[in-house]
Structures are given as C-alpha cells and as structure tokens.
Amino acid sequence: NAGVTQTPKFQVLKTGQSMTLQCAQDMNHEYMSWYRQDPGMGLRLIHYSVGAGITDQGEVPNGYNVSRSTTEDFPLRLLSAAPSQTSVYFCASTPSRGWYNSPLHFGNGTRLTVT
Amino acid sequence: AQSVTQLDSHVSVSEGTPVLLRCNYSSSYSPSLFWYVQHPNKGLQLLLKYTSAATLVKGINGFEAEFKKSETSFHLTKPSAHMSDAAEYFCVVSSTGNQFYFGTGTSLTVIP
C-alpha cells in the first residue's frame, strides 16, 4: 500500500522556470491538498480539492496552479518560479466523507530550491 | 474562524522526564484536533486525534492529549521522554470549511 506518493524528492530551478510537482494517492481519497512548509511558519495551505474536477485556493495560492482530472492525482504547477517559492512542499489526502474527522495522510515531501 | 497557537517554539527536556507541548485552539464549531510529529527530513506522522469522543486521547509511542473545551486547549504529554522523541510537533485543528489549520510547530530536544 503506497499511500501518498510525491515526486520528485528534490528539485533545483532557476528563476522564471516552470515545473510540476506530482502527487498520487491509492487510497481512493476524495480530498487532496498541497502545503508548503517554511521555518517558523508551520504548514500553509496552497490549494485543495474535494473531488475530481473541483479545486479551491488556500492561504497562499499565488504563483501556483492545480487541477484534478482523476481521484488519484493532484499535480501542483509552478508557473514562473521565484526564490520566494523555495520551500518544502507536502501533498496530503483524506477521505471526503466526514473528512474533518479523518486525519491527513502525508507524502514524504518535495524540497524545492529556486536560485 | 479556526486557528491554532502552539505556545512554545522550542522545548528541551532530559531523557526520562515528562514532556508537555502546549496547544490552544480557536474554532467556531466543534473541532477535530490532531497532533503530528515530523522527524528531521521526514514527512508528517499522525500521533493522535480528538474527534468529540473521549476527552483524553491516547496515541502512539506513549503520547496522550487532553481536550479541554473550557480552556480551548489540547496539550500533548508523555510521562517519560526518549531520545527518539526529538522532533518537530504540530497541532492541527479542523471543523468545517474544507481546511486544516496548523500551528507553527514546537521543536522538542531531548537531552541525554
């Protein structure tokens, strides 16, 4: 049982480049989300989705795009990377039904550096 | 609106002594509360959760937390710290609105 899988684990980008962070889960969870983790700031929500075809913005959505074409996949796109996007990114999922009672399941993270 | 305040950014304890990590929350509705642990360069692992059942919640690795509605607190405790407990701990609240709210984390150091 793989759970939540994130790729790549590490990435270095130059300012202005674009890339996609991949996230896949095999638990048939309807709710998926992306967080960024910065020192002293905890985890901040970027975007989330409550099901295929439905996405919404979180606390820090600027500079990021998402889509949800399948239940399993929830990629995060950086449109034009900036040094302020240097961070560790986590994907997390949870069952949608009674979701707020169910804990988030996390991937192992992607460490992104923008130079 | 929901929010979480972790009252200590760093806590140091000696091995074998009790651990107390403090968390206060704000929620307009009956909340669900969680504690997660993150070891260095790792993902987040669920320690325990409160979802309106028993107010004293037992988790993995000997940790437990008590939900106190009157104090809006959900403090994490462990009777005896082990070296392997050294990590970052996050308190999380959720209720309605499709979002989970994270505290800024408490870094636990265990001194041998």
PDB file of C-alpha atoms in Angstrom:
ATOM      1  CA  ASN A   1       0.000   0.000   0.000  1.00  0.00           C
ATOM      2  CA  ALA A   2       1.887   3.066  -1.275  1.00  0.00           C
ATOM      3  CA  GLY A   3      -0.313   5.774   0.356  1.00  0.00           C
ATOM      4  CA  VAL A   4       0.596   9.263  -0.877  1.00  0.00           C
ATOM      5  CA  THR A   5       3.493   9.425  -3.337  1.00  0.00           C
ATOM      6  CA  GLN A   6       5.268  12.649  -4.230  1.00  0.00           C
ATOM      7  CA  THR A   7       7.815  13.167  -6.975  1.00  0.00           C
ATOM      8  CA  PRO A   8      10.470  14.434  -7.268  1.00  0.00           C
ATOM      9  CA  LYS A   9      12.056  14.420  -3.806  1.00  0.00           C
ATOM     10  CA  PHE A  10      14.441  17.231  -4.653  1.00  0.00           C
ATOM     11  CA  GLN A  11      14.407  19.901  -7.350  1.00  0.00           C
ATOM     12  CA  VAL A  12      16.503  22.942  -8.183  1.00  0.00           C
ATOM     13  CA  LEU A  13      15.051  25.551 -10.523  1.00  0.00           C
ATOM     14  CA  LYS A  14      16.254  28.836 -11.929  1.00  0.00           C
ATOM     15  CA  THR A  15      14.094  31.914 -11.512  1.00  0.00           C
ATOM     16  CA  GLY A  16      11.430  32.015 -14.198  1.00  0.00           C
ATOM     17  CA  GLN A  17      11.397  28.290 -14.934  1.00  0.00           C
ATOM     18  CA  SER A  18       8.204  26.282 -14.615  1.00  0.00           C
ATOM     19  CA  MET A  19       7.686  22.798 -13.279  1.00  0.00           C
ATOM     20  CA  THR A  20       5.094  20.381 -11.944  1.00  0.00           C
ATOM     21  CA  LEU A  21       5.213  18.619  -8.614  1.00  0.00           C
ATOM     22  CA  GLN A  22       3.444  15.298  -8.796  1.00  0.00           C
ATOM     23  CA  CYS A  23       1.188  13.784  -6.145  1.00  0.00           C
ATOM     24  CA  ALA A  24      -0.664  10.487  -6.347  1.00  0.00           C
ATOM     25  CA  GLN A  25      -2.639   8.516  -3.774  1.00  0.00           C
ATOM     26  CA  ASP A  26      -4.004   4.984  -3.960  1.00  0.00           C
ATOM     27  CA  MET A  27      -6.470   5.149  -1.056  1.00  0.00           C
ATOM     28  CA  ASN A  28      -9.435   6.477  -3.070  1.00  0.00           C
ATOM     29  CA  HIS A  29      -9.422   9.652  -1.004  1.00  0.00           C
ATOM     30  CA  GLU A  30     -11.606  12.429  -2.348  1.00  0.00           C
ATOM     31  CA  TYR A  31      -9.860  15.274  -0.506  1.00  0.00           C
ATOM     32  CA  MET A  32      -6.330  16.214  -1.578  1.00  0.00           C
ATOM     33  CA  SER A  33      -4.256  19.240  -0.716  1.00  0.00           C
ATOM     34  CA  TRP A  34      -0.885  20.927  -1.109  1.00  0.00           C
ATOM     35  CA  TYR A  35       1.042  22.634   1.680  1.00  0.00           C
ATOM     36  CA  ARG A  36       4.318  24.460   1.841  1.00  0.00           C
ATOM     37  CA  GLN A  37       6.489  24.325   4.938  1.00  0.00           C
ATOM     38  CA  ASP A  38       8.794  27.186   5.821  1.00  0.00           C
ATOM     39  CA  PRO A  39      10.847  27.555   9.032  1.00  0.00           C
ATOM     40  CA  GLY A  40       8.829  29.002  11.909  1.00  0.00           C
ATOM     41  CA  MET A  41       5.614  29.145   9.875  1.00  0.00           C
ATOM     42  CA  GLY A  42       4.207  25.657  10.151  1.00  0.00           C
ATOM     43  CA  LEU A  43       2.389  24.304   7.108  1.00  0.00           C
ATOM     44  CA  ARG A  44       0.400  26.675   4.953  1.00  0.00           C
ATOM     45  CA  LEU A  45      -2.295  25.532   2.575  1.00  0.00           C
ATOM     46  CA  ILE A  46      -1.722  26.337  -1.104  1.00  0.00           C
ATOM     47  CA  HIS A  47      -4.624  24.626  -2.906  1.00  0.00           C
ATOM     48  CA  TYR A  48      -7.027  21.834  -2.169  1.00  0.00           C
ATOM     49  CA  SER A  49      -9.567  19.650  -3.929  1.00  0.00           C
ATOM     50  CA  VAL A  50     -12.650  17.854  -2.615  1.00  0.00           C
ATOM     51  CA  GLY A  51     -13.012  15.661  -5.681  1.00  0.00           C
ATOM     52  CA  ALA A  52     -12.210  15.247  -9.355  1.00  0.00           C
ATOM     53  CA  GLY A  53     -12.903  18.442 -11.250  1.00  0.00           C
ATOM     54  CA  ILE A  54     -13.114  20.602  -8.099  1.00  0.00           C
ATOM     55  CA  THR A  55     -10.282  22.770  -6.782  1.00  0.00           C
ATOM     56  CA  ASP A  56     -10.069  25.762  -4.490  1.00  0.00           C
ATOM     57  CA  GLN A  57      -7.494  28.167  -3.137  1.00  0.00           C
ATOM     58  CA  GLY A  58      -5.930  28.009   0.273  1.00  0.00           C
ATOM     59  CA  GLU A  59      -3.968  30.558   2.233  1.00  0.00           C
ATOM     60  CA  VAL A  60      -1.042  31.070  -0.184  1.00  0.00           C
ATOM     61  CA  PRO A  61      -2.181  30.255  -3.765  1.00  0.00           C
ATOM     62  CA  ASN A  62      -0.334  32.939  -5.737  1.00  0.00           C
ATOM     63  CA  GLY A  63       2.162  31.557  -8.244  1.00  0.00           C
ATOM     64  CA  TYR A  64       0.705  28.047  -8.182  1.00  0.00           C
ATOM     65  CA  ASN A  65      -1.883  26.213 -10.270  1.00  0.00           C
ATOM     66  CA  VAL A  66      -3.609  22.893  -9.695  1.00  0.00           C
ATOM     67  CA  SER A  67      -6.007  20.616 -11.498  1.00  0.00           C
ATOM     68  CA  ARG A  68      -7.789  17.405 -10.518  1.00  0.00           C
ATOM     69  CA  SER A  69      -8.724  15.286 -13.507  1.00  0.00           C
ATOM     70  CA  THR A  70      -8.716  11.988 -11.583  1.00  0.00           C
ATOM     71  CA  THR A  71      -9.313  10.957  -7.984  1.00  0.00           C
ATOM     72  CA  GLU A  72      -5.754   9.657  -7.708  1.00  0.00           C
ATOM     73  CA  ASP A  73      -3.666  12.587  -8.976  1.00  0.00           C
ATOM     74  CA  PHE A  74      -3.304  16.200  -7.847  1.00  0.00           C
ATOM     75  CA  PRO A  75      -0.332  17.923  -9.522  1.00  0.00           C
ATOM     76  CA  LEU A  76       0.949  21.326  -8.426  1.00  0.00           C
ATOM     77  CA  ARG A  77       2.321  23.625 -11.102  1.00  0.00           C
ATOM     78  CA  LEU A  78       4.735  26.470 -10.566  1.00  0.00           C
ATOM     79  CA  LEU A  79       4.151  28.859 -13.431  1.00  0.00           C
ATOM     80  CA  SER A  80       7.287  31.025 -13.161  1.00  0.00           C
ATOM     81  CA  ALA A  81       9.475  30.056 -10.234  1.00  0.00           C
ATOM     82  CA  ALA A  82      10.675  32.728  -7.809  1.00  0.00           C
ATOM     83  CA  PRO A  83      13.187  32.485  -4.941  1.00  0.00           C
ATOM     84  CA  SER A  84      10.279  33.057  -2.512  1.00  0.00           C
ATOM     85  CA  GLN A  85       8.954  29.659  -3.591  1.00  0.00           C
ATOM     86  CA  THR A  86      11.979  27.895  -2.136  1.00  0.00           C
ATOM     87  CA  SER A  87      10.335  25.587   0.385  1.00  0.00           C
ATOM     88  CA  VAL A  88       9.393  22.041   1.234  1.00  0.00           C
ATOM     89  CA  TYR A  89       6.116  21.005  -0.347  1.00  0.00           C
ATOM     90  CA  PHE A  90       3.794  18.372   1.065  1.00  0.00           C
ATOM     91  CA  CYS A  91       0.823  16.706  -0.532  1.00  0.00           C
ATOM     92  CA  ALA A  92      -1.835  15.284   1.796  1.00  0.00           C
ATOM     93  CA  SER A  93      -5.138  13.455   1.388  1.00  0.00           C
ATOM     94  CA  THR A  94      -8.078  12.317   3.477  1.00  0.00           C
ATOM     95  CA  PRO A  95     -11.457  10.677   2.808  1.00  0.00           C
ATOM     96  CA  SER A  96     -14.016  13.302   1.927  1.00  0.00           C
ATOM     97  CA  ARG A  97     -16.949  11.822   3.782  1.00  0.00           C
ATOM     98  CA  GLY A  98     -16.670  13.057   7.345  1.00  0.00           C
ATOM     99  CA  TRP A  99     -13.347  14.459   6.222  1.00  0.00           C
ATOM    100  CA  TYR A 100     -12.863  16.779   9.150  1.00  0.00           C
ATOM    101  CA  ASN A 101     -12.814  13.808  11.496  1.00  0.00           C
ATOM    102  CA  SER A 102     -10.266  11.960   9.427  1.00  0.00           C
ATOM    103  CA  PRO A 103      -6.596  12.802   9.677  1.00  0.00           C
ATOM    104  CA  LEU A 104      -4.486  13.877   6.735  1.00  0.00           C
ATOM    105  CA  HIS A 105      -2.165  11.322   5.157  1.00  0.00           C
ATOM    106  CA  PHE A 106       1.055  12.969   4.018  1.00  0.00           C
ATOM    107  CA  GLY A 107       3.560  12.276   1.307  1.00  0.00           C
ATOM    108  CA  ASN A 108       7.274  12.480   2.081  1.00  0.00           C
ATOM    109  CA  GLY A 109       7.676  15.943   0.617  1.00  0.00           C
ATOM    110  CA  THR A 110       9.491  17.690  -2.212  1.00  0.00           C
ATOM    111  CA  ARG A 111      12.356  20.007  -1.335  1.00  0.00           C
ATOM    112  CA  LEU A 112      12.431  22.814  -3.916  1.00  0.00           C
ATOM    113  CA  THR A 113      15.201  25.370  -4.281  1.00  0.00           C
ATOM    114  CA  VAL A 114      14.827  28.328  -6.656  1.00  0.00           C
ATOM    115  CA  THR A 115      18.029  30.187  -7.481  1.00  0.00           C
TER     116      THR A 115
ATOM    117  CA  ALA B   1     -12.722  31.077  12.064  1.00  0.00           C
ATOM    118  CA  GLN B   2     -10.247  28.433  13.081  1.00  0.00           C
ATOM    119  CA  SER B   3      -6.704  28.884  14.331  1.00  0.00           C
ATOM    120  CA  VAL B   4      -4.070  27.151  16.407  1.00  0.00           C
ATOM    121  CA  THR B   5      -1.433  28.591  18.733  1.00  0.00           C
ATOM    122  CA  GLN B   6       1.458  26.466  19.881  1.00  0.00           C
ATOM    123  CA  LEU B   7       2.696  28.283  22.931  1.00  0.00           C
ATOM    124  CA  ASP B   8       6.331  27.163  22.800  1.00  0.00           C
ATOM    125  CA  SER B   9       8.514  27.163  19.710  1.00  0.00           C
ATOM    126  CA  HIS B  10      11.220  25.124  21.477  1.00  0.00           C
ATOM    127  CA  VAL B  11      11.065  22.719  24.417  1.00  0.00           C
ATOM    128  CA  SER B  12      14.045  20.933  25.969  1.00  0.00           C
ATOM    129  CA  VAL B  13      13.700  18.042  28.398  1.00  0.00           C
ATOM    130  CA  SER B  14      16.062  15.483  29.860  1.00  0.00           C
ATOM    131  CA  GLU B  15      15.667  11.872  28.852  1.00  0.00           C
ATOM    132  CA  GLY B  16      13.276  10.114  31.218  1.00  0.00           C
ATOM    133  CA  THR B  17      11.457  13.286  32.316  1.00  0.00           C
ATOM    134  CA  PRO B  18       7.908  14.301  31.338  1.00  0.00           C
ATOM    135  CA  VAL B  19       7.080  16.102  28.116  1.00  0.00           C
ATOM    136  CA  LEU B  20       4.460  18.858  27.829  1.00  0.00           C
ATOM    137  CA  LEU B  21       3.788  20.555  24.485  1.00  0.00           C
ATOM    138  CA  ARG B  22       1.083  23.191  24.675  1.00  0.00           C
ATOM    139  CA  CYS B  23      -1.599  23.943  22.094  1.00  0.00           C
ATOM    140  CA  ASN B  24      -4.535  26.352  22.222  1.00  0.00           C
ATOM    141  CA  TYR B  25      -7.137  26.469  19.505  1.00  0.00           C
ATOM    142  CA  SER B  26      -9.895  28.702  18.266  1.00  0.00           C
ATOM    143  CA  SER B  27     -12.895  27.263  16.474  1.00  0.00           C
ATOM    144  CA  SER B  28     -16.427  28.438  15.790  1.00  0.00           C
ATOM    145  CA  TYR B  29     -17.727  24.871  15.740  1.00  0.00           C
ATOM    146  CA  SER B  30     -16.961  21.611  17.453  1.00  0.00           C
ATOM    147  CA  PRO B  31     -13.418  20.986  16.324  1.00  0.00           C
ATOM    148  CA  SER B  32     -11.415  17.945  15.435  1.00  0.00           C
ATOM    149  CA  LEU B  33      -7.877  18.205  16.767  1.00  0.00           C
ATOM    150  CA  PHE B  34      -4.735  16.354  15.796  1.00  0.00           C
ATOM    151  CA  TRP B  35      -1.100  16.144  16.790  1.00  0.00           C
ATOM    152  CA  TYR B  36       1.517  15.257  14.172  1.00  0.00           C
ATOM    153  CA  VAL B  37       5.222  14.550  14.567  1.00  0.00           C
ATOM    154  CA  GLN B  38       7.907  15.291  11.990  1.00  0.00           C
ATOM    155  CA  HIS B  39      11.371  13.837  12.370  1.00  0.00           C
ATOM    156  CA  PRO B  40      14.225  15.607  10.555  1.00  0.00           C
ATOM    157  CA  ASN B  41      13.887  15.491   6.777  1.00  0.00           C
ATOM    158  CA  LYS B  42      10.808  13.285   7.021  1.00  0.00           C
ATOM    159  CA  GLY B  43       7.107  13.631   6.351  1.00  0.00           C
ATOM    160  CA  LEU B  44       4.411  14.130   8.984  1.00  0.00           C
ATOM    161  CA  GLN B  45       3.110  11.232  11.014  1.00  0.00           C
ATOM    162  CA  LEU B  46      -0.142  11.240  12.971  1.00  0.00           C
ATOM    163  CA  LEU B  47       0.360  10.876  16.739  1.00  0.00           C
ATOM    164  CA  LEU B  48      -3.250  11.104  17.863  1.00  0.00           C
ATOM    165  CA  LYS B  49      -6.624  12.694  17.127  1.00  0.00           C
ATOM    166  CA  TYR B  50      -9.625  14.026  19.023  1.00  0.00           C
ATOM    167  CA  THR B  51     -12.999  13.822  17.283  1.00  0.00           C
ATOM    168  CA  SER B  52     -15.607  14.502  20.018  1.00  0.00           C
ATOM    169  CA  ALA B  53     -15.374  11.143  21.752  1.00  0.00           C
ATOM    170  CA  ALA B  54     -13.283  10.715  24.932  1.00  0.00           C
ATOM    171  CA  THR B  55     -11.553  13.922  26.011  1.00  0.00           C
ATOM    172  CA  LEU B  56      -8.362  12.057  26.961  1.00  0.00           C
ATOM    173  CA  VAL B  57      -6.846  10.673  23.800  1.00  0.00           C
ATOM    174  CA  LYS B  58      -4.058   8.115  23.677  1.00  0.00           C
ATOM    175  CA  GLY B  59      -1.731   7.999  20.716  1.00  0.00           C
ATOM    176  CA  ILE B  60       1.313   6.179  19.502  1.00  0.00           C
ATOM    177  CA  ASN B  61       4.678   5.970  21.269  1.00  0.00           C
ATOM    178  CA  GLY B  62       3.204   6.711  24.727  1.00  0.00           C
ATOM    179  CA  PHE B  63       1.855  10.166  23.883  1.00  0.00           C
ATOM    180  CA  GLU B  64      -1.531  11.383  25.001  1.00  0.00           C
ATOM    181  CA  ALA B  65      -3.506  14.625  24.884  1.00  0.00           C
ATOM    182  CA  GLU B  66      -6.453  16.028  26.765  1.00  0.00           C
ATOM    183  CA  PHE B  67      -9.170  18.117  25.144  1.00  0.00           C
ATOM    184  CA  LYS B  68     -10.310  20.898  27.486  1.00  0.00           C
ATOM    185  CA  LYS B  69     -13.149  22.853  25.956  1.00  0.00           C
ATOM    186  CA  SER B  70     -13.321  25.418  28.780  1.00  0.00           C
ATOM    187  CA  GLU B  71      -9.647  26.262  28.248  1.00  0.00           C
ATOM    188  CA  THR B  72      -9.682  25.718  24.445  1.00  0.00           C
ATOM    189  CA  SER B  73      -6.562  23.625  24.879  1.00  0.00           C
ATOM    190  CA  PHE B  74      -5.243  20.329  23.544  1.00  0.00           C
ATOM    191  CA  HIS B  75      -1.864  19.837  25.210  1.00  0.00           C
ATOM    192  CA  LEU B  76       0.345  16.874  24.319  1.00  0.00           C
ATOM    193  CA  THR B  77       2.063  14.932  27.093  1.00  0.00           C
ATOM    194  CA  LYS B  78       4.309  11.942  27.608  1.00  0.00           C
ATOM    195  CA  PRO B  79       5.377  10.642  31.022  1.00  0.00           C
ATOM    196  CA  SER B  80       8.969   9.857  30.110  1.00  0.00           C
ATOM    197  CA  ALA B  81      10.906  11.301  27.174  1.00  0.00           C
ATOM    198  CA  HIS B  82      13.045   9.112  24.970  1.00  0.00           C
ATOM    199  CA  MET B  83      15.861  10.222  22.700  1.00  0.00           C
ATOM    200  CA  SER B  84      13.802   9.139  19.696  1.00  0.00           C
ATOM    201  CA  ASP B  85      11.115  11.707  20.615  1.00  0.00           C
ATOM    202  CA  ALA B  86      13.346  14.561  19.444  1.00  0.00           C
ATOM    203  CA  ALA B  87      11.387  16.047  16.538  1.00  0.00           C
ATOM    204  CA  GLU B  88       9.039  18.841  15.442  1.00  0.00           C
ATOM    205  CA  TYR B  89       5.452  18.581  16.667  1.00  0.00           C
ATOM    206  CA  PHE B  90       2.429  20.205  15.064  1.00  0.00           C
ATOM    207  CA  CYS B  91      -1.019  20.795  16.499  1.00  0.00           C
ATOM    208  CA  VAL B  92      -3.800  20.914  13.890  1.00  0.00           C
ATOM    209  CA  VAL B  93      -7.475  21.920  14.058  1.00  0.00           C
ATOM    210  CA  SER B  94     -10.281  21.351  11.594  1.00  0.00           C
ATOM    211  CA  SER B  95     -14.029  21.802  11.670  1.00  0.00           C
ATOM    212  CA  THR B  96     -15.980  22.987   8.657  1.00  0.00           C
ATOM    213  CA  GLY B  97     -14.771  24.715   5.524  1.00  0.00           C
ATOM    214  CA  ASN B  98     -12.586  22.027   3.979  1.00  0.00           C
ATOM    215  CA  GLN B  99      -9.405  23.260   5.614  1.00  0.00           C
ATOM    216  CA  PHE B 100      -6.987  22.106   8.278  1.00  0.00           C
ATOM    217  CA  TYR B 101      -5.140  24.760  10.284  1.00  0.00           C
ATOM    218  CA  PHE B 102      -1.603  24.095  11.501  1.00  0.00           C
ATOM    219  CA  GLY B 103       0.250  25.600  14.409  1.00  0.00           C
ATOM    220  CA  THR B 104       3.752  26.895  13.788  1.00  0.00           C
ATOM    221  CA  GLY B 105       5.307  23.872  15.452  1.00  0.00           C
ATOM    222  CA  THR B 106       7.242  23.027  18.613  1.00  0.00           C
ATOM    223  CA  SER B 107      10.751  21.674  18.343  1.00  0.00           C
ATOM    224  CA  LEU B 108      11.439  19.110  21.061  1.00  0.00           C
ATOM    225  CA  THR B 109      15.021  18.491  22.158  1.00  0.00           C
ATOM    226  CA  VAL B 110      15.781  15.536  24.420  1.00  0.00           C
ATOM    227  CA  ILE B 111      18.970  15.859  26.449  1.00  0.00           C
ATOM    228  CA  PRO B 112      20.745  12.591  27.300  1.00  0.00           C
TER     229      PRO B 112
END
